[in-house]
């Protein structure tokens, strides 16, 4: 009564293993960040903004390859929490330049420590050389599948 | 204006890469399976059941480490689609033994081909030796993090 389908079992499928571990990773990181009342999408946007403050909403949306409406919603959320400031762009007066507040910098420091602890727990059984190898293989896959580096595809969906 | 947090960029974090690729993998596989009007959770359950037909609902719930109420809901869904049959268990008359219908076997064969194509596309840039290595590292992480092999953690949530 065993179907041929069972010959390639889920636990050997790379796509399944990625989905399983990716879901688990997102779930655990969401739990960790909840102590700061932040969602991973906030952490993602703050991390991107911290790397280059003063850019316009449109520049950040382009860099993260997300629709400008999604970006406006995310920035609204962070502004409402006192984490992001919109200032008039010095060159383009019709645009907003985005800055993190000092509260945001403090939260980002703690959130980064939480992310480090999360990475360490998830990778606990791997040697440093295996971790580097895993990161290299995963980055290659991100590239080959046309995903934007450092951008979670769940962000593309408004409200997601 | 660069924060220390940006030093560990998201695109180097294994936990982020896993979440990013895992979300993408699930999204793409969901798209592929939609041509059969199946969700990945149906594929998961059918794959598990195909490996050992005739087991009781409770046995399958135990093997997949999901709550019996979640299992009842999943089996209801598949029974409603004519893919699973509940028969009286030959030994325990109070229990149901689960069987796949011939429709289910046919669909599972197609779904398995879709999963194979999905795996191949996702891994397109990796050599066979790199694929084997990736699977080995991911399986080690599944084990070290206490996840049930071959079971998606999203299944634990009723309706998920």
XYZ file of C-alpha atoms in Angstrom:
320
model
C 0.000 0.000 0.000
C 3.006 2.304 -0.148
C 2.750 4.936 -2.872
C 5.725 5.766 -5.088
C 5.291 9.326 -3.842
C 6.624 8.372 -0.450
C 9.957 7.442 -1.967
C 11.018 11.078 -1.942
C 10.107 11.828 1.601
C 9.514 15.385 2.768
C 12.368 15.223 5.194
C 14.826 14.859 2.304
C 13.418 17.688 0.193
C 15.496 20.887 0.332
C 12.450 23.036 -0.474
C 10.529 21.489 2.415
C 13.454 21.780 4.833
C 13.827 25.464 3.922
C 10.128 26.132 4.406
C 10.087 24.222 7.702
C 13.153 25.951 9.148
C 12.222 29.324 7.652
C 8.788 29.235 9.274
C 10.336 28.167 12.570
C 13.022 30.865 12.351
C 10.459 33.608 11.644
C 8.202 32.361 14.447
C 11.020 32.281 17.006
C 12.389 35.665 15.980
C 8.887 37.167 16.124
C 8.609 35.831 19.694
C 11.957 37.306 20.684
C 11.229 40.726 19.187
C 7.803 40.894 20.831
C 9.502 41.961 24.081
C 10.323 45.228 22.259
C 6.806 45.328 20.772
C 8.480 45.143 17.353
C 7.700 42.897 14.396
C 10.468 41.495 12.180
C 9.322 43.835 9.365
C 10.093 46.800 11.634
C 13.517 45.371 12.380
C 14.107 44.876 8.652
C 13.184 48.416 7.732
C 15.153 49.942 10.619
C 18.212 47.881 9.674
C 17.991 49.034 6.060
C 17.469 52.662 7.083
C 20.313 52.586 9.630
C 22.725 51.677 6.848
C 21.952 54.947 5.041
C 19.913 57.563 6.901
C 18.545 60.584 5.122
C 17.423 58.712 2.011
C 13.975 59.390 0.652
C 11.018 57.043 1.049
C 11.222 56.314 -2.649
C 14.942 55.482 -2.512
C 14.358 53.104 0.391
C 11.392 51.508 -1.421
C 13.558 51.045 -4.525
C 16.452 49.600 -2.493
C 14.082 47.144 -0.785
C 12.186 46.528 -4.039
C 8.832 47.046 -2.369
C 5.915 49.075 -3.633
C 5.816 52.707 -2.480
C 2.388 52.170 -0.891
C 3.766 49.336 1.219
C 6.684 51.574 2.199
C 4.361 54.430 3.191
C 2.438 52.012 5.427
C 5.610 50.716 7.082
C 7.003 54.210 7.662
C 3.619 55.302 9.077
C 3.779 52.433 11.561
C 7.295 53.327 12.666
C 6.548 57.044 12.822
C 3.524 56.275 15.000
C 5.836 54.462 17.400
C 8.278 57.366 17.511
C 10.995 55.369 15.741
C 11.243 57.110 12.367
C 11.131 60.810 11.525
C 10.130 62.228 8.140
C 11.931 65.494 7.372
C 11.770 67.581 4.219
C 14.365 66.293 1.800
C 17.177 68.910 1.481
C 17.342 68.600 -2.306
C 13.881 67.456 -3.417
C 11.414 69.601 -1.435
C 8.473 67.386 -2.481
C 10.108 64.317 -0.925
C 10.646 63.131 2.637
C 14.036 62.165 3.987
C 13.875 59.385 6.581
C 15.792 59.309 9.869
C 15.815 56.961 12.833
C 15.110 58.570 16.207
C 17.442 58.046 19.160
C 14.821 55.658 20.580
C 15.064 53.687 17.341
C 18.851 53.461 17.593
C 18.556 52.174 21.172
C 15.900 49.608 20.154
C 17.897 48.557 17.127
C 20.918 47.817 19.311
C 18.822 45.552 21.550
C 17.024 43.981 18.572
C 20.375 43.203 16.957
C 21.478 41.414 20.124
C 18.232 39.431 20.067
C 18.876 38.542 16.413
C 22.422 37.424 17.269
C 21.084 35.188 20.061
C 18.436 33.828 17.695
C 21.056 33.004 15.047
C 23.265 31.336 17.648
C 20.431 29.138 18.930
C 19.242 28.165 15.480
C 22.798 27.227 14.387
C 23.791 25.702 17.727
C 24.763 22.324 16.280
C 26.839 23.674 13.378
C 30.546 24.373 13.492
C 31.691 27.864 12.394
C 32.904 26.482 9.071
C 29.506 24.832 8.495
C 27.705 28.092 9.309
C 29.807 29.978 6.764
C 29.149 27.278 4.192
C 25.402 27.358 4.878
C 25.315 31.154 4.509
C 27.226 30.926 1.233
C 24.837 28.307 -0.215
C 21.746 30.217 0.920
C 23.034 33.516 -0.515
C 23.699 31.778 -3.810
C 20.105 30.534 -3.831
C 18.738 34.009 -3.019
C 20.673 35.337 -5.977
C 19.793 32.520 -8.408
C 16.077 32.843 -7.579
C 16.044 36.590 -8.186
C 15.235 37.578 -4.601
C 16.279 41.018 -3.355
C 19.202 40.559 -0.922
C 18.212 41.364 2.658
C 14.524 41.788 1.805
C 11.902 39.338 3.044
C 9.403 38.482 0.287
C 6.569 38.721 2.832
C 7.166 42.493 2.871
C 5.879 42.762 -0.696
C 2.362 42.174 0.513
C 0.696 45.270 1.980
C 0.096 44.699 5.661
C 2.255 41.583 5.590
C 25.030 58.180 10.629
C 25.640 54.449 10.263
C 24.418 52.469 13.235
C 26.502 49.617 14.682
C 23.451 47.432 14.037
C 24.020 47.600 10.316
C 27.382 45.892 10.699
C 25.634 42.536 10.806
C 23.528 43.002 7.757
C 20.427 40.934 7.206
C 21.818 39.385 4.069
C 24.549 37.685 6.129
C 22.248 36.325 8.843
C 21.495 32.608 8.467
C 18.183 32.996 10.330
C 17.104 35.739 7.934
C 18.237 33.830 4.841
C 16.287 30.782 6.013
C 13.157 32.824 6.650
C 13.499 34.615 3.310
C 14.046 31.447 1.266
C 11.559 29.449 3.319
C 8.806 31.991 2.709
C 9.671 32.094 -0.978
C 9.761 28.299 -1.224
C 6.363 27.945 0.469
C 4.872 30.675 -1.714
C 6.148 29.118 -4.948
C 5.109 25.605 -3.972
C 1.651 26.868 -2.974
C 1.370 28.426 -6.448
C 2.415 25.217 -8.156
C 0.028 23.022 -6.138
C -2.890 25.389 -6.743
C -3.340 23.826 -10.186
C -4.462 20.688 -8.320
C -6.526 22.811 -5.904
C -4.319 21.426 -3.151
C -2.538 23.282 -0.358
C 0.931 22.188 0.822
C -0.642 20.951 4.081
C -2.748 18.492 2.038
C 0.368 17.323 0.224
C 2.131 16.890 3.574
C -0.629 14.825 5.093
C -1.092 12.695 1.968
C 2.656 12.042 1.801
C 2.719 10.964 5.440
C -0.342 8.760 5.004
C 0.966 7.195 1.782
C 3.996 5.928 3.685
C 1.784 3.848 5.980
C -1.881 3.498 5.045
C -4.375 2.013 7.470
C -3.025 3.781 10.524
C -5.509 5.458 12.855
C -6.054 9.203 13.049
C -4.412 9.187 16.449
C -1.342 7.323 15.180
C -0.925 9.770 12.324
C -1.400 12.740 14.682
C 1.253 11.282 17.000
C 3.656 10.631 14.107
C 3.217 14.201 12.853
C 3.204 15.571 16.421
C 0.102 17.625 15.780
C -2.923 17.966 18.025
C -5.733 15.497 17.383
C -8.183 18.365 16.740
C -5.919 19.739 14.022
C -5.689 16.236 12.528
C -9.482 15.825 12.550
C -9.792 19.132 10.665
C -7.189 18.133 8.070
C -8.742 14.710 7.518
C -12.182 16.333 7.233
C -10.833 18.602 4.494
C -9.313 15.709 2.567
C -12.366 13.498 3.047
C -14.535 16.327 1.701
C -12.394 16.365 -1.433
C -12.684 12.626 -1.881
C -8.996 12.051 -1.168
C -9.077 10.240 2.181
C -11.407 7.527 3.427
C -12.106 6.792 7.080
C -12.842 3.101 7.690
C -13.487 1.327 10.971
C -10.157 0.256 12.431
C -9.904 -3.570 12.262
C -8.549 -3.870 15.805
C -9.839 -0.857 17.696
C -13.534 -0.556 16.737
C -13.759 2.942 18.275
C -10.997 4.279 15.997
C -10.830 5.176 12.316
C -8.233 3.750 9.969
C -7.188 6.166 7.232
C -6.746 5.290 3.556
C -5.973 7.313 0.446
C -8.469 6.979 -2.388
C -7.316 6.144 -5.909
C -7.905 9.821 -6.794
C -5.526 10.736 -4.007
C -2.837 8.381 -5.314
C -3.177 9.922 -8.782
C -3.000 13.463 -7.379
C -0.076 12.560 -5.145
C 1.880 11.318 -8.159
C 1.342 14.641 -9.947
C 1.981 16.672 -6.796
C 5.258 14.807 -6.273
C 6.337 15.716 -9.811
C 5.462 19.357 -9.063
C 7.510 19.172 -5.866
C 10.456 17.694 -7.780
C 10.277 20.543 -10.330
C 10.025 23.061 -7.493
C 13.111 21.601 -5.790
C 15.035 21.632 -9.058
C 14.215 25.285 -9.740
C 14.998 26.425 -6.217
C 18.365 24.596 -6.275
C 19.161 25.387 -9.902
C 22.499 27.050 -9.149
C 23.802 24.358 -6.786
C 25.865 21.367 -7.844
C 24.612 17.924 -6.742
C 27.295 17.761 -4.047
C 26.213 21.182 -2.741
C 22.578 20.082 -2.685
C 23.461 17.023 -0.618
C 25.520 19.179 1.733
C 22.691 21.693 2.118
C 20.185 18.934 2.912
C 22.580 17.474 5.487
C 23.091 20.833 7.238
C 19.362 21.632 7.226
C 18.430 18.203 8.599
C 20.971 18.670 11.375
C 19.330 21.993 12.251
C 15.840 20.449 12.216
C 17.090 17.849 14.673
C 19.042 20.259 16.920
C 16.050 22.590 17.183
C 13.688 19.808 18.187
C 11.469 20.010 15.116
C 9.537 16.934 14.013
C 11.184 15.567 10.839
C 8.977 16.047 7.784
C 6.392 18.128 9.655
C 5.882 21.820 8.925
C 5.514 23.813 12.165
C 2.680 25.821 10.540
C 0.558 22.657 10.754
C 0.469 22.919 14.551
C -1.898 25.850 14.308
C -5.536 24.877 13.735
C -6.585 26.031 10.286
C -2.981 26.857 9.469
